[in-house]
Structures are given as C-alpha cells and as structure tokens.
Tab-separated table of C-alpha atoms in Angstrom:
chain	number	residue	atom	x	y	z
P	511	MET	CA	-6.516	17.255	-3.294
P	512	LEU	CA	-7.207	20.643	-1.715
P	513	LEU	CA	-5.542	23.617	-3.364
P	514	ARG	CA	-3.819	24.595	-0.109
P	515	ASP	CA	-2.187	21.153	0.094
P	516	LEU	CA	-1.058	21.339	-3.507
P	517	LEU	CA	0.532	24.742	-2.838
P	518	GLN	CA	2.468	23.663	0.254
P	519	ASP	CA	6.056	25.091	0.177
P	520	ILE	CA	5.303	27.215	-2.903
P	521	PRO	CA	5.916	30.960	-2.285
P	522	VAL	CA	2.630	32.654	-3.183
P	523	ILE	CA	2.544	36.380	-4.025
P	524	GLU	CA	-1.233	36.734	-4.273
P	525	MET	CA	-4.072	34.282	-3.630
P	526	HIS	CA	-7.216	34.837	-5.686
P	527	ALA	CA	-8.702	31.374	-5.240
P	528	ASP	CA	-10.350	29.431	-2.407
P	529	PRO	CA	-7.546	27.437	-0.666
P	530	ALA	CA	-10.135	24.791	0.221
P	531	MET	CA	-11.208	24.200	-3.381
P	532	GLU	CA	-10.800	20.648	-4.662
P	533	ILE	CA	-8.211	20.111	-7.404
P	534	SER	CA	-8.419	16.857	-9.348
P	535	GLY	CA	-5.217	17.167	-11.389
P	536	VAL	CA	-2.395	19.391	-12.617
P	537	SER	CA	-1.631	20.402	-16.201
P	538	TYR	CA	0.777	22.802	-17.883
P	539	ASP	CA	-0.289	22.083	-21.476
P	540	SER	CA	-3.777	23.368	-22.268
P	541	ARG	CA	-4.268	20.541	-24.779
P	542	SER	CA	-4.157	17.982	-21.976
P	543	THR	CA	-6.092	20.009	-19.387
P	544	CYS	CA	-9.031	18.171	-17.794
P	545	PRO	CA	-12.004	19.477	-15.793
P	546	GLY	CA	-10.977	20.300	-12.221
P	547	ASP	CA	-7.267	20.791	-13.029
P	548	LEU	CA	-4.958	23.458	-11.732
P	549	PHE	CA	-3.449	24.859	-14.920
P	550	ILE	CA	0.114	26.101	-14.431
P	551	ALA	CA	1.206	28.706	-16.980
P	552	ILE	CA	4.913	28.306	-17.707
P	553	VAL	CA	7.012	30.914	-19.464
P	554	GLY	CA	9.068	28.955	-22.008
P	555	THR	CA	11.870	29.816	-24.410
P	556	VAL	CA	9.556	29.353	-27.407
P	557	SER	CA	6.041	29.981	-26.108
P	558	ASP	CA	4.406	31.520	-23.050
P	559	GLY	CA	1.848	29.394	-21.230
P	560	HIS	CA	-0.075	32.495	-20.185
P	561	ARG	CA	-1.329	32.729	-23.782
P	562	PHE	CA	-3.102	29.416	-23.325
P	563	ILE	CA	-4.960	30.197	-20.117
P	564	PRO	CA	-8.260	30.814	-22.014
P	565	ALA	CA	-7.905	27.423	-23.728
P	566	ALA	CA	-7.277	25.730	-20.360
P	567	VAL	CA	-10.304	27.461	-18.858
P	568	GLU	CA	-12.406	26.306	-21.790
P	569	LYS	CA	-11.226	22.742	-21.085
P	570	GLY	CA	-12.509	23.064	-17.509
P	571	ALA	CA	-9.522	24.191	-15.441
P	572	ALA	CA	-10.669	24.969	-11.899
P	573	ALA	CA	-7.910	27.503	-11.233
P	574	VAL	CA	-4.740	28.899	-12.733
P	575	LEU	CA	-1.271	29.306	-11.255
P	576	CYS	CA	0.611	32.044	-13.091
P	577	GLN	CA	3.245	34.781	-13.010
P	578	ARG	CA	0.897	37.474	-14.397
P	579	PRO	CA	-2.766	38.005	-13.487
P	580	PRO	CA	-5.019	36.386	-16.104
P	581	GLU	CA	-7.871	38.088	-17.855
P	582	GLY	CA	-11.405	37.108	-16.916
P	583	GLU	CA	-12.922	35.707	-13.736
P	584	ILE	CA	-10.908	32.482	-13.358
P	585	PRO	CA	-9.601	31.847	-9.813
P	586	TYR	CA	-5.835	32.218	-9.821
P	587	VAL	CA	-2.679	32.005	-7.725
P	588	LEU	CA	0.129	34.444	-8.468
P	589	VAL	CA	3.723	33.252	-8.014
P	590	GLU	CA	7.159	34.542	-8.965
P	591	ASP	CA	8.362	31.356	-10.700
P	592	SER	CA	5.761	29.004	-12.169
P	593	ARG	CA	8.408	26.445	-13.228
P	594	TYR	CA	9.498	26.048	-9.627
P	595	ALA	CA	5.853	25.911	-8.573
P	596	LEU	CA	5.165	23.133	-11.089
P	597	ALA	CA	7.947	21.012	-9.592
P	598	ILE	CA	6.761	21.495	-6.006
P	599	ALA	CA	3.108	20.989	-6.976
P	600	GLY	CA	4.102	17.724	-8.640
P	601	ARG	CA	5.956	16.622	-5.541
P	602	ASN	CA	2.923	17.441	-3.383
P	603	PHE	CA	0.410	15.882	-5.773
P	604	PHE	CA	2.242	12.541	-5.816
P	605	GLY	CA	3.072	12.526	-2.101
P	606	ASP	CA	6.822	13.262	-2.283
P	607	PRO	CA	7.867	9.809	-3.542
P	608	ALA	CA	11.529	10.842	-3.875
P	609	GLY	CA	11.566	11.458	-0.125
P	610	GLU	CA	10.763	7.777	0.386
P	611	MET	CA	13.777	6.574	-1.639
P	612	THR	CA	17.542	7.071	-1.782
P	613	MET	CA	18.215	9.512	-4.616
P	614	ILE	CA	21.492	9.544	-6.572
P	615	GLY	CA	22.071	12.293	-9.152
P	616	VAL	CA	24.773	12.287	-11.843
P	617	THR	CA	25.771	15.443	-13.704
P	618	GLY	CA	28.545	16.311	-16.161
P	619	THR	CA	29.032	16.470	-19.920
P	620	ASN	CA	30.173	12.912	-20.609
P	621	GLY	CA	29.843	9.614	-18.772
P	622	LYS	CA	26.465	10.204	-17.118
P	623	THR	CA	24.642	7.317	-18.765
P	624	THR	CA	27.343	4.714	-18.153
P	625	THR	CA	27.732	5.943	-14.571
P	626	THR	CA	24.014	5.520	-13.837
P	627	TYR	CA	23.943	2.019	-15.333
P	628	LEU	CA	26.999	0.922	-13.344
P	629	ILE	CA	25.621	2.306	-10.065
P	630	LYS	CA	22.338	0.497	-10.703
P	631	HIS	CA	24.225	-2.729	-11.366
P	632	ILE	CA	26.321	-2.460	-8.182
P	633	LEU	CA	23.381	-1.602	-5.913
P	634	GLU	CA	21.344	-4.489	-7.301
P	635	THR	CA	24.257	-6.939	-7.152
P	636	ALA	CA	25.817	-5.958	-3.824
P	637	LEU	CA	22.786	-4.776	-1.835
P	638	GLY	CA	19.944	-6.616	-3.535
P	639	ALA	CA	18.194	-3.274	-3.977
P	640	LYS	CA	15.476	-2.582	-6.524
P	641	VAL	CA	16.737	0.435	-8.443
P	642	GLY	CA	14.963	2.875	-10.724
P	643	LEU	CA	16.998	4.572	-13.455
P	644	ILE	CA	16.240	7.813	-15.306
P	645	GLY	CA	18.422	8.862	-18.191
P	646	THR	CA	19.244	9.476	-21.825
P	647	ASN	CA	18.894	5.917	-23.112
P	648	CYS	CA	15.738	4.965	-21.252
P	649	ASN	CA	14.034	4.915	-17.882
P	650	MET	CA	14.023	1.661	-15.941
P	651	ILE	CA	12.040	0.209	-13.052
P	652	GLY	CA	14.258	-2.673	-11.979
P	653	PRO	CA	14.719	-4.716	-15.183
P	654	GLU	CA	11.775	-3.111	-17.002
P	655	GLU	CA	12.695	-0.538	-19.657
P	656	LEU	CA	10.552	2.506	-20.402
P	657	PRO	CA	11.143	4.849	-23.365
P	658	THR	CA	12.302	8.401	-22.718
P	659	GLU	CA	12.218	11.649	-24.694
P	660	ARG	CA	14.759	13.742	-22.797
P	661	THR	CA	17.574	13.209	-20.279
P	662	THR	CA	15.524	14.614	-17.395
P	663	PRO	CA	11.705	14.635	-17.832
P	664	GLU	CA	9.613	17.720	-17.059
P	665	SER	CA	9.137	18.059	-13.313
P	666	PHE	CA	5.521	16.862	-13.073
P	667	GLU	CA	6.216	13.757	-15.205
P	668	LEU	CA	9.353	13.170	-13.155
P	669	GLN	CA	7.386	13.132	-9.899
P	670	LYS	CA	4.812	10.811	-11.482
P	671	LEU	CA	7.643	8.487	-12.511
P	672	PHE	CA	9.048	8.558	-8.988
P	673	ARG	CA	5.663	7.499	-7.644
P	674	GLU	CA	5.455	4.613	-10.134
P	675	MET	CA	8.960	3.512	-9.166
P	676	ARG	CA	8.263	3.674	-5.437
P	677	ASP	CA	4.963	1.818	-5.811
P	678	ALA	CA	6.842	-0.848	-7.796
P	679	GLY	CA	9.168	-1.377	-4.817
P	680	CYS	CA	12.185	0.729	-5.772
P	681	THR	CA	14.356	1.724	-2.820
P	682	HIS	CA	16.936	3.690	-4.830
P	683	ILE	CA	16.773	5.996	-7.850
P	684	VAL	CA	19.842	6.837	-9.918
P	685	MET	CA	19.296	9.550	-12.484
P	686	GLU	CA	21.109	11.763	-14.950
P	687	VAL	CA	20.667	15.402	-13.985
P	688	SER	CA	21.174	17.663	-16.993
P	689	SER	CA	22.131	21.325	-16.817
P	690	HIS	CA	18.816	22.142	-18.503
P	691	SER	CA	16.891	20.372	-15.747
P	692	LEU	CA	18.754	22.274	-13.045
P	693	VAL	CA	18.205	25.675	-14.670
P	694	LEU	CA	14.597	24.948	-15.623
P	695	GLU	CA	13.720	23.680	-12.116
P	696	ARG	CA	12.784	20.168	-13.239
P	697	VAL	CA	14.465	18.687	-10.160
P	698	ALA	CA	13.358	21.382	-7.708
P	699	GLY	CA	12.226	19.956	-4.382
P	700	ILE	CA	14.377	16.814	-4.650
P	701	ARG	CA	17.078	16.065	-2.084
P	702	PHE	CA	19.872	13.823	-3.357
P	703	ALA	CA	21.692	11.465	-1.016
P	704	VAL	CA	24.665	11.546	-3.397
P	705	GLY	CA	25.499	13.935	-6.233
P	706	ILE	CA	28.213	12.960	-8.738
P	707	PHE	CA	30.218	15.190	-11.099
P	708	THR	CA	31.868	13.357	-14.004
P	709	ASN	CA	33.506	16.147	-16.058
P	710	LEU	CA	32.721	19.330	-17.957
P	711	THR	CA	33.573	19.966	-21.599
P	712	GLN	CA	32.018	22.133	-24.289
P	713	ASP	CA	28.370	21.405	-25.020
P	714	HIS	CA	24.984	23.149	-24.845
P	715	LEU	CA	26.417	26.624	-25.443
P	716	ASP	CA	23.265	27.282	-27.437
P	717	PHE	CA	21.491	27.243	-24.047
P	718	HIS	CA	24.236	28.515	-21.726
P	719	LYS	CA	25.978	31.785	-22.568
P	720	ASP	CA	29.471	30.415	-21.852
P	721	MET	CA	31.355	27.639	-20.052
P	722	ASP	CA	31.214	29.445	-16.713
P	723	ASP	CA	27.433	29.650	-16.990
P	724	TYR	CA	27.324	25.958	-17.957
P	725	ALA	CA	29.463	25.040	-14.939
P	726	ALA	CA	27.328	27.143	-12.594
P	727	ALA	CA	24.237	25.262	-13.784
P	728	LYS	CA	25.848	21.884	-13.100
P	729	ALA	CA	27.009	23.048	-9.670
P	730	LYS	CA	23.398	23.568	-8.560
P	731	LEU	CA	23.157	19.812	-7.966
P	732	PHE	CA	25.638	19.986	-5.091
P	733	ALA	CA	23.647	22.605	-3.222
P	734	VAL	CA	20.854	20.000	-2.837
P	735	SER	CA	23.006	16.907	-2.166
P	736	ASP	CA	23.949	15.330	1.165
P	737	TYR	CA	27.253	14.018	-0.224
P	738	ALA	CA	29.268	15.243	-3.206
P	739	VAL	CA	31.447	12.970	-5.374
P	740	LEU	CA	33.730	14.979	-7.669
P	741	ASN	CA	36.249	14.181	-10.400
P	742	SER	CA	39.132	16.269	-9.043
P	743	ASP	CA	41.138	15.845	-12.259
P	744	ASP	CA	38.589	18.100	-13.970
P	745	VAL	CA	39.330	21.827	-13.922
P	746	TYR	CA	35.714	22.610	-12.979
P	747	ALA	CA	35.732	20.451	-9.835
P	748	PRO	CA	36.426	23.515	-7.608
P	749	VAL	CA	33.293	25.197	-9.019
P	750	MET	CA	31.245	22.169	-7.973
P	751	ALA	CA	32.909	22.012	-4.549
P	752	ALA	CA	32.194	25.692	-3.936
P	753	GLN	CA	28.446	25.026	-4.188
P	754	ALA	CA	28.495	21.894	-2.029
P	755	ARG	CA	26.832	22.267	1.364
P	756	CYS	CA	27.904	18.776	2.336
P	757	PRO	CA	30.964	16.487	2.645
P	758	VAL	CA	33.007	16.273	-0.574
P	759	PHE	CA	34.710	13.060	-1.751
P	760	ARG	CA	37.183	13.351	-4.630
P	761	PHE	CA	38.273	10.714	-7.136
P	762	ALA	CA	41.069	10.963	-9.682
P	763	ILE	CA	43.784	9.348	-11.750
P	764	ARG	CA	46.236	12.275	-11.635
P	765	ASP	CA	45.365	14.084	-8.383
P	766	ALA	CA	47.507	12.425	-5.704
P	767	ALA	CA	45.451	14.080	-2.945
P	768	ALA	CA	42.138	12.537	-4.086
P	769	ASP	CA	40.234	10.326	-1.659
P	770	LEU	CA	39.990	7.525	-4.245
P	771	ARG	CA	42.734	7.044	-6.837
P	772	ALA	CA	43.416	4.691	-9.720
P	773	GLU	CA	46.904	3.221	-9.948
P	774	HIS	CA	48.587	0.689	-12.270
P	775	LEU	CA	46.164	1.282	-15.146
P	776	GLU	CA	45.862	-1.342	-17.876
P	777	LEU	CA	43.943	-0.229	-20.978
P	778	LYS	CA	42.924	-3.204	-23.115
P	779	PRO	CA	40.763	-3.731	-26.220
P	780	ASP	CA	38.073	-5.417	-24.126
P	781	GLY	CA	38.172	-3.274	-21.011
P	782	VAL	CA	40.253	-1.713	-18.253
P	783	ALA	CA	42.003	-2.875	-15.106
P	784	PHE	CA	43.473	-0.827	-12.264
P	785	ASP	CA	44.033	-0.704	-8.536
P	786	ALA	CA	41.531	1.399	-6.614
P	787	VAL	CA	43.290	2.997	-3.655
P	788	CYS	CA	41.213	4.518	-0.857
P	789	GLY	CA	43.174	5.329	2.292
P	790	ALA	CA	44.812	2.099	3.431
P	791	GLN	CA	42.609	-0.025	1.178
P	792	ARG	CA	43.751	-1.296	-2.228
P	793	GLN	CA	41.465	-3.314	-4.515
P	794	SER	CA	41.945	-4.673	-8.040
P	795	ILE	CA	39.177	-3.490	-10.377
P	796	ARG	CA	38.263	-4.954	-13.755
P	797	LEU	CA	35.599	-3.471	-16.010
P	798	GLY	CA	34.712	-4.803	-19.452
P	799	ILE	CA	34.298	-1.372	-21.065
P	800	PRO	CA	37.433	-0.053	-22.828
P	801	GLY	CA	38.969	3.405	-22.580
P	802	ARG	CA	40.633	5.678	-20.040
P	803	PHE	CA	37.264	7.383	-19.551
P	804	SER	CA	35.963	4.033	-18.268
P	805	VAL	CA	38.471	4.280	-15.417
P	806	TYR	CA	37.030	7.681	-14.484
P	807	ASN	CA	33.474	6.335	-14.733
P	808	ALA	CA	34.383	3.391	-12.502
P	809	LEU	CA	36.042	5.648	-9.929
P	810	GLY	CA	32.979	7.886	-9.719
P	811	VAL	CA	30.702	4.883	-9.394
P	812	ILE	CA	32.819	3.289	-6.661
P	813	SER	CA	32.969	6.599	-4.769
P	814	ALA	CA	29.183	6.905	-4.792
P	815	CYS	CA	28.587	3.290	-3.830
P	816	LEU	CA	31.036	3.501	-0.923
P	817	ALA	CA	28.877	6.341	0.409
P	818	LEU	CA	25.790	4.162	-0.047
P	819	GLY	CA	27.151	1.332	2.064
P	820	VAL	CA	28.821	-0.964	-0.481
P	821	SER	CA	32.328	-2.175	0.378
P	822	LEU	CA	35.269	-1.652	-1.976
P	823	GLY	CA	35.398	-5.403	-2.500
P	824	GLY	CA	31.679	-5.502	-3.230
P	825	CYS	CA	32.115	-2.762	-5.853
P	826	ALA	CA	34.958	-4.704	-7.476
P	827	GLN	CA	32.983	-7.925	-7.651
P	828	ALA	CA	29.937	-6.218	-9.160
P	829	LEU	CA	31.958	-4.244	-11.725
P	830	SER	CA	33.621	-7.431	-12.935
P	831	THR	CA	30.220	-8.629	-14.188
P	832	ALA	CA	28.993	-5.279	-15.532
P	833	ARG	CA	28.195	-4.977	-19.219
P	834	GLY	CA	28.488	-2.003	-21.533
P	835	VAL	CA	25.663	0.381	-22.356
P	836	LYS	CA	23.915	0.472	-25.719
P	837	GLY	CA	25.471	3.116	-27.930
P	838	ARG	CA	28.569	3.559	-25.782
P	839	VAL	CA	31.592	1.998	-27.542
P	840	GLU	CA	29.167	-0.666	-28.781
P	841	THR	CA	30.572	-3.259	-31.171
P	842	VAL	CA	28.366	-4.401	-34.076
P	843	PRO	CA	29.012	-7.477	-36.254
P	844	THR	CA	30.960	-7.108	-39.511
P	845	ASP	CA	31.758	-9.370	-42.480
P	846	GLY	CA	35.530	-9.279	-42.194
P	847	ASP	CA	38.678	-8.431	-40.283
P	848	TYR	CA	37.627	-4.923	-39.295
P	849	THR	CA	35.573	-3.475	-36.445
P	850	ILE	CA	32.569	-1.158	-36.322
P	851	LEU	CA	31.786	0.741	-33.133
P	852	ILE	CA	28.683	2.824	-32.400
P	853	ASP	CA	29.224	5.581	-29.859
P	854	TYR	CA	27.194	8.547	-28.605
P	855	SER	CA	30.197	10.883	-28.853
P	856	HIS	CA	28.490	14.109	-29.938
P	857	THR	CA	30.711	16.569	-28.048
P	858	PRO	CA	34.343	17.472	-28.789
P	859	ASP	CA	35.637	15.819	-25.624
P	860	ALA	CA	33.612	12.648	-26.156
P	861	LEU	CA	34.777	12.341	-29.766
P	862	GLU	CA	38.383	12.866	-28.666
P	863	ASN	CA	38.014	10.238	-25.934
P	864	VAL	CA	36.577	7.538	-28.168
P	865	LEU	CA	39.093	8.106	-30.980
P	866	LYS	CA	42.027	8.022	-28.541
P	867	THR	CA	40.611	4.877	-26.952
P	868	VAL	CA	40.358	3.162	-30.335
P	869	ARG	CA	43.868	4.301	-31.281
P	870	GLU	CA	45.359	2.472	-28.290
P	871	THR	CA	44.467	-0.955	-29.668
P	872	CYS	CA	43.758	-0.456	-33.398
P	873	THR	CA	46.030	-2.400	-35.800
P	874	GLY	CA	44.727	-0.647	-38.920
P	875	ARG	CA	43.239	2.782	-39.537
P	876	VAL	CA	40.913	4.677	-37.259
P	877	VAL	CA	37.976	5.822	-39.426
P	878	ALA	CA	35.567	8.368	-37.939
P	879	VAL	CA	32.033	8.959	-39.242
P	880	PHE	CA	30.590	12.004	-37.487
P	881	GLY	CA	28.576	15.198	-37.766
P	882	CYS	CA	26.939	17.802	-35.520
P	883	GLY	CA	23.312	18.320	-34.576
P	884	GLY	CA	21.291	21.193	-35.975
P	885	ASP	CA	19.715	23.893	-33.789
P	886	ARG	CA	22.350	23.262	-31.132
P	887	ASP	CA	25.699	24.712	-30.043
P	888	ARG	CA	27.328	25.960	-33.269
P	889	LYS	CA	30.609	26.867	-31.563
P	890	LYS	CA	31.579	23.222	-31.194
P	891	ARG	CA	31.260	22.419	-34.911
P	892	PRO	CA	34.744	23.542	-36.043
P	893	ILE	CA	36.216	21.985	-32.894
P	894	MET	CA	34.600	18.652	-33.787
P	895	GLY	CA	35.954	19.033	-37.323
P	896	ARG	CA	39.501	19.538	-36.083
P	897	ILE	CA	39.374	16.682	-33.566
P	898	GLY	CA	37.718	14.219	-35.946
P	899	THR	CA	40.204	14.780	-38.764
P	900	GLU	CA	43.303	15.036	-36.561
P	901	LEU	CA	42.716	11.950	-34.419
P	902	ALA	CA	41.302	9.687	-37.154
P	903	ASP	CA	43.338	8.436	-40.085
P	904	PHE	CA	40.317	9.105	-42.256
P	905	ALA	CA	37.126	11.009	-41.475
P	906	ILE	CA	33.723	10.977	-43.141
P	907	ILE	CA	31.837	14.124	-42.172
P	908	THR	CA	28.077	13.665	-42.398
P	909	SER	CA	24.727	14.526	-40.803
P	910	ASP	CA	23.689	13.855	-37.234
P	911	ASN	CA	20.231	15.247	-36.406
P	912	PRO	CA	20.002	18.274	-38.731
P	913	ARG	CA	16.653	19.289	-37.238
P	914	THR	CA	15.627	22.527	-38.977
P	915	GLU	CA	19.067	23.352	-40.407
P	916	ASP	CA	20.497	22.541	-43.839
P	917	PRO	CA	22.842	19.520	-43.396
P	918	GLU	CA	25.308	20.937	-45.901
P	919	ALA	CA	25.456	24.245	-44.009
P	920	ILE	CA	26.249	22.357	-40.785
P	921	ILE	CA	28.993	20.411	-42.564
P	922	ALA	CA	30.413	23.661	-43.946
P	923	GLU	CA	30.795	24.966	-40.396
P	924	ILE	CA	32.444	21.706	-39.296
P	925	LEU	CA	34.905	22.002	-42.177
P	926	THR	CA	36.081	25.447	-41.022
P	927	GLY	CA	37.954	23.697	-38.198
P	928	VAL	CA	39.621	21.072	-40.414
P	929	THR	CA	43.364	21.490	-40.882
P	930	ALA	CA	44.122	18.013	-42.283
P	931	GLY	CA	44.796	17.476	-45.966
P	932	LYS	CA	41.908	16.669	-48.285
P	933	GLU	CA	43.129	13.088	-48.623
P	934	ARG	CA	42.236	12.606	-44.927
P	935	TYR	CA	38.500	13.273	-45.151
P	936	VAL	CA	35.386	13.375	-47.288
P	937	ALA	CA	32.004	15.042	-46.750
P	938	ILE	CA	28.902	12.924	-47.425
P	939	PRO	CA	25.710	14.624	-46.117
P	940	ASP	CA	23.510	11.508	-46.244
P	941	ARG	CA	24.412	9.461	-43.151
P	942	VAL	CA	23.430	6.090	-44.620
P	943	SER	CA	25.640	6.775	-47.653
P	944	ALA	CA	28.457	7.848	-45.329
P	945	ILE	CA	28.279	4.562	-43.416
P	946	ASP	CA	28.132	2.635	-46.694
P	947	TYR	CA	31.244	4.488	-47.912
P	948	ALA	CA	33.132	3.634	-44.711
P	949	ILE	CA	32.301	-0.057	-44.948
P	950	THR	CA	32.887	-0.325	-48.704
P	951	ASN	CA	36.324	1.288	-48.428
P	952	HIS	CA	37.522	-0.427	-45.246
P	953	ARG	CA	40.939	-2.038	-44.955
P	954	PRO	CA	42.033	-5.001	-42.811
P	955	GLY	CA	42.402	-4.039	-39.154
P	956	ASP	CA	40.385	-0.816	-39.477
P	957	VAL	CA	38.132	0.381	-36.687
P	958	ILE	CA	35.180	2.403	-37.992
P	959	VAL	CA	33.636	4.650	-35.340
P	960	LEU	CA	30.055	5.736	-36.040
P	961	ALA	CA	29.965	8.724	-33.701
P	962	GLY	CA	27.079	10.863	-32.498
P	963	LYS	CA	23.930	8.763	-32.651
P	964	GLY	CA	24.721	6.066	-30.095
P	965	HIS	CA	21.527	4.651	-28.629
P	966	GLU	CA	19.275	6.809	-30.830
P	967	THR	CA	17.172	4.985	-33.404
P	968	TYR	CA	15.991	8.035	-35.334
P	969	GLN	CA	17.189	11.058	-37.278
P	970	GLU	CA	15.341	14.307	-36.622
P	971	ILE	CA	14.631	16.457	-39.692
P	972	ASN	CA	12.290	19.469	-39.559
P	973	HIS	CA	10.667	18.359	-36.294
P	974	VAL	CA	10.022	14.819	-37.602
P	975	LYS	CA	11.880	11.812	-36.211
P	976	HIS	CA	12.609	9.370	-39.018
P	977	HIS	CA	13.557	5.811	-38.072
P	978	MET	CA	17.330	5.344	-38.281
P	979	ASP	CA	19.058	2.579	-36.344
P	980	GLU	CA	22.735	2.294	-37.245
P	981	ARG	CA	22.775	-1.361	-36.250
P	982	GLU	CA	20.123	-2.046	-38.888
P	983	ILE	CA	21.916	0.154	-41.433
P	984	VAL	CA	25.165	-1.771	-40.988
P	985	ALA	CA	23.334	-5.108	-41.228
P	986	ASP	CA	21.554	-4.012	-44.441
P	987	ILE	CA	24.819	-2.848	-46.023
P	988	LEU	CA	26.550	-6.100	-45.118
P	989	GLU	CA	23.656	-8.112	-46.554
P	990	ARG	CA	23.848	-6.203	-49.837
P	991	ARG	CA	27.601	-6.780	-49.965
P	992	LYS	CA	26.992	-10.490	-49.517
P	993	GLU	CA	24.555	-10.548	-52.433
P	994	LYS	CA	27.013	-8.940	-54.859
C-alpha cells in the first residue's frame, strides 16, 4: 500500500517522507516491526513509543509516524495524535471492513457482555444474520470462539479482526465499547448503526479522574452513532443524550415516558418475565437469566433490535430460547442442598445487583466470596466491603487479581468500609482457601456467590497469569469432600 493511501483522513502536520513510497505493514511495537513497515510511535501511560523508534528502524521500518520529530535520517510523518492515526491507518490498511457491516456498540459499567450475547442471539435467530462479537469473555465469528485479552482490542488489531469477520461472511458486528477504548481512540473511524448505554456506576476511577469524566468518556460513543439506545432510569442518561447527534430511543422500568417500558415484572429463580410496552404494542417477554438487571438488559437488547429491523414478537421469541453467559450468574454443580453461583460482579453496583437478585429467591443464607483487583480503582474497595457485608448474611473477603499489590493490603482497604459485626465476615487472602471455607461451612438452602472472577480462568499476580478456574476449584473441593 502507498503511504498516501495509508494516511488518508489522517491530519498531517508535516510530511518528511515520499507519499508514493510502498508500505508493506503497520506496527506500533518495535519488537514486532518488519522490513517495510510504517512504525507508529504511540505515547502511552507507561512507556513512550518514540523511545523505540531506533529499534524499529533497526528492524527495517520504512518510515515513522510520530508526534515529535525523530533523530536520524528516517523518513517520518508528523501528526498531533498518533493513537488516532493508528486507528485510521488500520482502517485504511484493511479496507474499512466495518463500513461493510452493521456495527452495534454497547457501553456502560455493567451488562455489556450479556447485552452483546443477547443481541447476537436475536439477530441470528430472527434475521438469520452471521454476527461477529467482540467483548470481555471472548471474540466470536458466528459460532467460532476466539480468545481475547481486553474488552476492546487495540485499534489496529480491531480493524484486522473486522476484516477477518467480514471475510468470514459476517453482516453484523456487536461489540463492547469500553471507556478506555473511547478515550484511547481504539474505535476511532468507526461509525455505529446503533449505540447502547446500559448504566453507569463506580469503576475505573484509577483511569478517569471522577465519575463525570467517566461519563463523558462513555458519551463519546453517541457522537459516532446513527441511533442511540439509552437506559433512561440511569442518572447519567442525559449526559449520553447530550452527546447524541442522532435519534434517541429510551428504555426503562421506572420512567413512564420511556419509548420502551417493562410492566408486570416477575422475578423468578430461573429467570424473568415481563410485558414489553412500546407505543400501542404489548408483548410478553421471558428470559432465562434471573435478576432485575436482566430486565434492563432485555429492554436494551429489544430496543436495539427494533432499530435493526426485528419485530417485537421476533425479539420475544428469540429471547425465550436465549441462554446465560459464562460467568454471569452461572450455576455450578454442588454435592448437596445448596447453590454455588459464579458471577463477574467486580464493581459495587454489580455486587449489589447479584446479591439482591439472590436474596429474592434464597431460602437459606446468602454467602458472598469477593475481593477487589490490585492496581485498579482503590476508591471502590471500602464501598465493596460495605455492600458485600451488608447484603450477604456472611461474607468471605479474599483476593481477586492482586496484580502487583499485596493481597492483605487490598483486603485491609476493603475492611475500612465494613460496618457489620465480626460474626458476619471473615478475611481469607488465598482465594482457593476462601472458596473451600464457604463450601465446608455451608448450610442447607445457602446460596454461595463467588463474585469477581466470572469468566476468567486465571489469577494475575506480579504480571503473571496463573491458571485459576473457579469451576475446577469447586469440583476439586467437592471431590475431596467425597473422599473423606
């Protein structure tokens, strides 16, 4: 590809390279640079890619795109924002595959993963579409699962994935759009047919300076969407609407003025049922995923799919056959009359939601096993401590992904928010031991919620991911109990 074609729609400050030069690839990590590449120097939070320009040149980079002039004689292109340039260069390099498909973006603190899975299921069931999915659990091309490292991949990898999905016959892409990806320009250059806002609660305040900054990041999605679907029961919905340059469709349980409302809610141990009311239309909805939050997820999904050409009846029929998502209120087998749930509730609001959901149908105690991740938002730790010990009958405070922090120091910060008596909780830093304690001391009718890890099958300690699958841990503990 010619350099000029790769730079199309990228604002260039200075051009110190031949626009007609041939570029064979794009790299932003000098370790993976190949001869003939355009090396893009990104300024990161930890390291500055400009430091690695000499290494990229040594690897054979044909030219450099950067925010500061490099030393030496290497041809270079000077831009104001190399992150944005990387996204647009990726789009150009792979031929704008997103422009050939219907793009659906989902943002919010909680509910993104379930929302993407349900939209995929409806579009495949009702329209016969082949749908690509990009998210926290995994990436999918139709039924094929691909592993993923982050909610939204880096922009160049994202564009490569789009091309693979389009070449595989995908007509629609539904993807989680994180606040990080919006701020760091990973989704720059993508136009979304529908953007969905689920909710906003405290999370990622290690990255965003406050909740207003967090909300402003999320709202960026609606400036690049053709249709906005908003949860109008959430206090941050007006912030999202203010950024929308498109029609806005609102869904709600409480807001009587919403375009789509849920009435006559039934919350059951095995799912939810309600009437979806949209104008003069009324349709019974049944979804086999329990919890009031599942009603909100369903409403957001229906709202988006109505915009994409699926009838209300078609949405209802598809949702009736939808299955839950791994690590989201996931039941695992036990050896007695108690229940173990695995859930990815790692934020205060998510933990509150899952514990309240369990409370609605639990005949015994609600037992919460939870912790907080290291090197992440420390402000939420005492809040998690208060919620976990107030809403559970008994809490076991343990490790999540400690990363580079001391697990006991994280637990100490969680405990500063605990107001319950000491008979209501125990701290066990080792997560396997914490799960063992919960199972060993269960009572009939208990529901044990293993919160925080969800779909993850590892625990990250000092930059190393150690295998840890809670399904396997539970099975091993139950097997040992059987042998005693």
